[in-house]
Coordinates of C-alpha atoms in Angstrom, one line a residue:
Chain A
M1 CA -9.9 -25.9 10.4
A2 CA -7.3 -27.7 8.3
H3 CA -8.4 -29.0 4.9
A4 CA -7.6 -32.5 3.7
A5 CA -3.9 -33.2 3.2
Q6 CA -2.9 -29.7 4.6
V7 CA 0.7 -29.6 5.5
G8 CA 1.2 -25.9 6.2
L9 CA 0.0 -23.8 9.1
Q10 CA -3.6 -22.6 9.4
D11 CA -4.4 -18.9 9.0
A12 CA -3.8 -16.9 12.1
T13 CA -6.6 -15.8 14.4
S14 CA -4.4 -14.2 17.1
P15 CA -1.4 -11.8 17.0
I16 CA 0.9 -14.5 18.5
M17 CA 0.0 -16.9 15.7
E18 CA 0.7 -14.2 13.1
E19 CA 4.2 -13.8 14.7
L20 CA 4.6 -17.6 14.7
I21 CA 3.8 -17.8 11.0
T22 CA 6.3 -15.0 10.3
F23 CA 9.0 -16.8 12.3
H24 CA 8.1 -20.1 10.5
D25 CA 8.6 -18.4 7.1
H26 CA 11.9 -16.8 8.2
T27 CA 13.3 -20.2 9.5
L28 CA 12.0 -22.0 6.4
M29 CA 13.9 -19.7 4.1
I30 CA 17.1 -20.3 6.1
I31 CA 16.5 -24.1 5.9
F32 CA 15.9 -23.9 2.2
L33 CA 19.2 -22.0 1.6
I34 CA 21.1 -24.5 3.7
C35 CA 19.5 -27.5 1.8
F36 CA 20.4 -25.8 -1.4
L37 CA 24.0 -25.4 -0.3
V38 CA 24.2 -29.0 0.9
L39 CA 22.7 -30.3 -2.4
Y40 CA 25.3 -28.3 -4.3
A41 CA 28.2 -29.7 -2.2
L42 CA 26.8 -33.2 -2.7
F43 CA 26.7 -32.6 -6.5
L44 CA 30.3 -31.4 -6.4
T45 CA 31.4 -34.4 -4.4
L46 CA 29.8 -36.8 -6.8
T47 CA 31.2 -35.1 -10.0
T48 CA 34.7 -34.1 -9.0
K49 CA 37.7 -35.7 -10.6
L50 CA 40.0 -34.5 -7.8
T51 CA 41.1 -37.2 -5.4
N52 CA 43.7 -36.7 -2.8
T53 CA 43.9 -39.2 0.1
N54 CA 46.6 -37.3 1.9
I55 CA 44.7 -34.2 3.0
S56 CA 45.1 -34.0 6.8
D57 CA 43.8 -30.6 7.8
A58 CA 41.8 -27.6 6.4
Q59 CA 41.9 -25.0 9.1
E60 CA 40.1 -22.2 7.2
M61 CA 37.2 -24.4 6.1
E62 CA 36.8 -25.8 9.6
T63 CA 36.7 -22.3 11.0
V64 CA 34.1 -21.2 8.5
W65 CA 31.9 -24.2 9.0
T66 CA 32.0 -23.7 12.8
I67 CA 31.3 -20.0 12.9
L68 CA 28.7 -19.8 10.1
P69 CA 26.3 -22.3 11.7
A70 CA 26.7 -20.4 15.0
I71 CA 25.6 -17.2 13.3
I72 CA 22.7 -19.0 11.6
L73 CA 21.6 -20.4 15.0
V74 CA 21.7 -16.9 16.5
L75 CA 19.6 -15.6 13.6
I76 CA 17.0 -18.2 14.3
A77 CA 17.2 -18.0 18.1
L78 CA 16.6 -14.3 18.5
P79 CA 13.2 -14.1 16.8
S80 CA 12.3 -17.3 18.6
L81 CA 13.0 -16.0 22.0
R82 CA 11.2 -12.8 21.2
I83 CA 8.0 -14.7 20.4
L84 CA 8.5 -17.0 23.5
Y85 CA 8.5 -14.0 25.8
M86 CA 5.7 -12.3 23.9
A87 CA 3.5 -15.4 24.3
D88 CA 4.2 -15.3 28.1
E89 CA 2.9 -11.8 28.6
V90 CA -0.3 -11.6 30.6
N91 CA -2.1 -8.4 29.8
D92 CA -5.0 -8.1 32.2
P93 CA -7.4 -10.7 30.9
S94 CA -11.1 -9.9 30.7
L95 CA -12.3 -13.4 31.2
T96 CA -10.9 -16.6 32.7
I97 CA -12.1 -20.0 31.6
K98 CA -11.1 -23.3 33.1
S99 CA -10.6 -26.3 30.9
I100 CA -10.4 -29.7 32.5
G101 CA -9.4 -32.8 30.5
H102 CA -11.1 -36.1 31.1
Q103 CA -11.0 -39.4 29.4
W104 CA -12.4 -38.6 26.8
Y105 CA -14.0 -35.2 26.9
W106 CA -13.4 -31.6 28.1
T107 CA -15.2 -29.7 30.9
Y108 CA -15.3 -26.0 30.7
E109 CA -16.0 -23.6 33.6
Y110 CA -17.1 -20.0 33.2
T111 CA -16.9 -18.9 36.8
D112 CA -16.2 -15.2 36.4
Y113 CA -19.8 -14.1 36.0
G114 CA -21.9 -17.0 37.4
G115 CA -21.2 -20.7 37.7
L116 CA -21.6 -22.1 34.2
I117 CA -20.0 -25.5 33.9
F118 CA -20.5 -27.9 31.0
N119 CA -19.0 -30.9 29.3
S120 CA -17.9 -31.0 25.6
Y121 CA -18.2 -34.3 24.0
M122 CA -17.4 -35.2 20.4
L123 CA -20.5 -35.7 18.3
P124 CA -20.6 -39.4 17.3
P125 CA -20.9 -40.0 13.6
L126 CA -24.5 -41.2 14.0
F127 CA -25.5 -37.8 15.5
L128 CA -23.9 -35.6 12.9
E129 CA -26.1 -33.2 10.9
P130 CA -25.4 -32.4 7.2
G131 CA -22.5 -30.0 7.2
D132 CA -21.1 -31.1 10.5
L133 CA -17.4 -32.1 10.6
R134 CA -16.7 -35.7 11.5
L135 CA -14.4 -36.2 14.5
L136 CA -14.3 -32.4 15.0
D137 CA -17.7 -31.1 16.0
V138 CA -18.8 -31.3 19.6
D139 CA -22.2 -31.0 21.4
N140 CA -21.2 -27.9 23.4
R141 CA -18.8 -25.4 22.0
V142 CA -16.7 -22.9 24.0
V143 CA -18.2 -19.5 23.2
L144 CA -15.8 -16.6 23.7
P145 CA -15.6 -13.0 22.7
I146 CA -13.1 -11.6 20.1
E147 CA -10.7 -8.7 20.7
A148 CA -10.7 -9.4 24.5
P149 CA -7.7 -11.0 26.3
I150 CA -8.8 -14.3 27.6
R151 CA -7.1 -16.5 30.1
M152 CA -7.4 -20.3 29.9
M153 CA -6.6 -22.4 33.0
I154 CA -6.0 -25.9 31.9
T155 CA -5.7 -29.0 34.0
S156 CA -6.8 -32.7 33.9
Q157 CA -8.7 -34.9 36.2
D158 CA -7.1 -38.2 35.2
V159 CA -4.2 -38.6 32.7
L160 CA -2.2 -36.2 30.6
H161 CA -4.1 -34.3 27.9
S162 CA -3.3 -31.3 25.8
W163 CA -5.6 -28.4 24.9
A164 CA -4.6 -27.2 21.4
V165 CA -6.1 -24.8 18.9
P166 CA -3.7 -24.4 16.0
T167 CA -5.2 -21.3 14.5
L168 CA -4.7 -19.4 17.8
G169 CA -1.2 -20.8 18.2
L170 CA -2.2 -22.5 21.4
K171 CA -1.1 -25.8 22.8
T172 CA -1.0 -26.3 26.6
D173 CA -0.7 -29.6 28.5
A174 CA -3.4 -30.6 30.8
I175 CA -1.6 -32.2 33.7
P176 CA -3.4 -33.8 36.7
G177 CA -2.5 -31.9 39.9
R178 CA -1.2 -28.9 38.0
L179 CA -2.8 -25.8 36.7
N180 CA -1.4 -24.4 33.5
Q181 CA -2.2 -21.0 32.2
T182 CA -2.4 -19.6 28.6
T183 CA -3.7 -16.3 27.4
F184 CA -4.9 -15.3 23.9
T185 CA -6.7 -12.5 22.1
A186 CA -8.7 -13.6 19.0
T187 CA -8.8 -11.1 16.2
R188 CA -11.7 -12.4 14.1
P189 CA -15.0 -14.2 14.7
G190 CA -15.6 -17.7 13.6
V191 CA -15.6 -21.4 14.6
Y192 CA -12.1 -22.8 15.3
Y193 CA -11.2 -26.4 15.9
G194 CA -8.5 -28.2 17.8
Q195 CA -7.8 -31.7 19.0
C196 CA -6.3 -33.3 22.1
S197 CA -2.6 -33.3 21.6
E198 CA -1.3 -35.7 24.3
I199 CA -1.9 -39.4 24.1
C200 CA -4.5 -40.3 26.7
G201 CA -6.0 -43.6 25.9
A202 CA -8.2 -45.3 23.4
N203 CA -10.3 -42.3 22.5
H204 CA -7.5 -39.7 22.4
S205 CA -8.4 -38.9 18.8
F206 CA -12.0 -38.4 19.7
M207 CA -12.0 -35.5 22.2
P208 CA -11.9 -32.3 20.0
I209 CA -12.0 -28.7 21.1
V210 CA -14.3 -26.2 19.3
L211 CA -14.2 -22.5 20.0
E212 CA -17.0 -20.2 18.8
L213 CA -15.6 -16.7 18.8
I214 CA -18.3 -14.0 18.6
P215 CA -18.2 -10.2 18.8
L216 CA -18.0 -8.8 22.3
K217 CA -21.4 -7.1 22.0
I218 CA -23.2 -10.3 21.2
F219 CA -21.2 -12.2 23.9
E220 CA -22.3 -9.6 26.5
M221 CA -25.9 -10.3 25.6
G222 CA -25.3 -13.7 27.2
P223 CA -25.7 -16.4 24.6
V224 CA -23.3 -18.5 26.7
F225 CA -25.4 -18.3 29.7
T226 CA -28.6 -19.4 28.2
L227 CA -27.6 -23.1 27.8
Chain B
M1 CA -2.8 -22.8 4.2
A2 CA -6.2 -21.2 4.1
A3 CA -9.7 -22.8 3.9
P4 CA -11.2 -22.9 0.4
P5 CA -12.0 -19.3 -0.6
E6 CA -15.5 -17.9 -0.1
P7 CA -17.3 -16.6 -3.2
G8 CA -16.0 -13.1 -4.0
E9 CA -12.7 -13.7 -2.3
P10 CA -9.5 -13.7 -4.4
E11 CA -8.4 -17.3 -5.1
E12 CA -5.3 -18.6 -3.4
R13 CA -2.5 -18.9 -5.9
K14 CA -1.5 -22.5 -6.8
S15 CA 1.4 -23.3 -4.6
L16 CA 4.8 -24.0 -6.1
K17 CA 7.1 -25.6 -3.5
L18 CA 10.8 -25.4 -4.1
L19 CA 12.7 -28.5 -2.9
G20 CA 9.2 -29.8 -1.9
F21 CA 8.7 -27.5 1.1
L22 CA 9.2 -23.8 0.4
D23 CA 5.9 -22.4 -0.9
V24 CA 7.1 -19.4 -2.9
E25 CA 3.6 -18.4 -4.1
N26 CA 1.9 -18.1 -0.8
T27 CA 4.8 -17.0 1.5
P28 CA 5.2 -13.1 1.4
C29 CA 8.6 -12.0 -0.1
A30 CA 9.7 -15.6 -1.0
R31 CA 9.0 -15.3 -4.7
H32 CA 10.6 -11.8 -4.9
S33 CA 13.7 -13.0 -3.0
I34 CA 14.2 -16.2 -5.0
L35 CA 13.8 -14.3 -8.3
Y36 CA 16.3 -11.7 -7.4
G37 CA 18.6 -14.4 -6.0
S38 CA 18.5 -16.3 -9.3
L39 CA 19.3 -13.1 -11.1
G40 CA 22.2 -12.3 -8.8
S41 CA 23.5 -15.8 -9.1
V42 CA 23.5 -15.6 -12.9
V43 CA 25.1 -12.2 -12.9
A44 CA 27.8 -13.1 -10.4
G45 CA 28.6 -16.5 -11.9
F46 CA 28.6 -15.4 -15.5
G47 CA 30.5 -12.2 -14.6
H48 CA 33.2 -14.3 -12.8
F49 CA 33.4 -16.6 -15.8
L50 CA 33.9 -13.7 -18.2
F51 CA 36.8 -12.4 -16.2
T52 CA 38.5 -15.8 -15.3
S53 CA 37.2 -18.4 -17.7
E54 CA 37.1 -20.9 -14.8
I55 CA 33.9 -22.9 -14.9
R56 CA 33.9 -24.6 -11.5
R57 CA 34.9 -21.6 -9.6
S58 CA 32.3 -19.5 -11.5
C59 CA 29.6 -22.1 -10.5
D60 CA 30.7 -21.7 -6.8
V61 CA 30.5 -17.9 -7.1
G62 CA 27.1 -18.3 -8.7
V63 CA 25.8 -20.5 -5.8
G64 CA 27.3 -18.1 -3.3
G65 CA 25.8 -15.2 -5.0
F66 CA 22.4 -16.9 -5.0
I67 CA 22.5 -17.5 -1.3
L68 CA 23.7 -14.0 -0.4
V69 CA 21.4 -12.1 -2.7
T70 CA 18.4 -14.2 -1.7
L71 CA 19.1 -13.6 2.0
G72 CA 19.7 -9.9 1.5
C73 CA 16.4 -9.5 -0.5
W74 CA 14.6 -11.6 2.0
F75 CA 15.6 -9.6 5.1
H76 CA 15.0 -6.3 3.3
C77 CA 11.6 -7.3 2.0
R78 CA 10.5 -8.9 5.4
Y79 CA 11.6 -5.8 7.3
N80 CA 9.5 -3.6 5.0
Y81 CA 6.6 -6.1 5.2
A82 CA 6.7 -6.0 9.0
K83 CA 6.8 -2.2 8.9
Q84 CA 3.8 -2.1 6.6
R85 CA 1.8 -4.5 8.8
I86 CA 2.5 -2.3 11.9
Q87 CA 1.3 0.8 10.0
E88 CA -1.8 -1.1 8.8
R89 CA -2.5 -2.1 12.4
I90 CA -2.1 1.4 13.7
A91 CA -4.3 2.8 10.9
R92 CA -7.0 0.2 11.7
E93 CA -6.9 1.1 15.4
E94 CA -7.1 4.8 14.6
I95 CA -10.1 4.3 12.3
K96 CA -11.8 2.3 15.0
K97 CA -11.1 4.9 17.6
K98 CA -12.4 7.6 15.3
I99 CA -15.6 5.8 14.6
L100 CA -16.1 5.0 18.3
Y101 CA -15.3 8.4 19.7
E102 CA -16.4 10.8 17.0
G103 CA -18.1 13.8 18.5
T104 CA -17.1 13.0 22.1
H105 CA -14.4 14.5 24.2
L106 CA -12.2 11.5 23.3
D107 CA -12.3 12.2 19.6
P108 CA -8.7 11.9 18.4
E109 CA -9.3 14.6 15.8
R110 CA -10.5 17.1 18.5
K111 CA -7.5 16.4 20.6
H112 CA -5.2 16.9 17.6
N113 CA -6.9 20.2 16.6
G114 CA -6.8 21.3 20.2
S115 CA -3.1 20.8 20.6
S116 CA -2.3 22.4 17.2
S117 CA -4.4 25.5 18.0
N118 CA -2.5 25.8 21.4

């Protein structure tokens, strides 16, 4: 989860998120250099003694400041498209979970191996145990195995919601009447948090998502199915 | 940004953010690129000044040198970093396979020894 006043990305828990962090670093370096150049140009403009009100054209400079930004945009677009298509790959998921957004809770359905369906409500502050996270912890977590491709089918029963888990690099809109799909493979066990990411009413901020990722061996023993 | 470190884990370095957003301590290759860029900027700018004695143009050359050297070091370092990560991933997978299949007909070492003896 994010810590207080965190601005940067969370550590990656999936290969796609690792790629996204790499892309973010790459783009940020380009942005830094552009900002540095602009600051220098600003400094020169403010300190120059040269003034000429009759300059009418500067063909070479205009050519440079047209072609250079185009090159920069290509340098940013190519890795971006690569990750976009990588995230769209569906590589034979082992498990399919349905996630249905409601006002203001999530319903999860494990229908591959039996008919487990449960709701996941945020724990109200009065019900928190010591160590629980306010506005993040839920009564029933989504328990999933690591190192297995998982398919999430996301929809909504009422208004727009969005199922997001930043550490996995996931954010998929839950749209009533539509089924959206996202796939991921978690690389390390742990408890990971997300929050609804589409305004959906009064309690939009109070319908979090909690994934509990456990080793496949333990998942196969069936902790999920003993609720 | 990571969660607070567990006991025994190395502590995250205190972040230094250039222009308020580029975290050079915790972004791989950033510190290395900026340092080499600064060195390149000083060498290019000062070198130009020594030859021409033009201050403003030398400053422009310095800034240009900083941008080019930083970018060059950045791409070179990130390329090597990506190669290293791929090699680490392959090594991890091979170690896992070795542990899982040791002694069985799927043992990678047995397959490798079999093909080299043929």
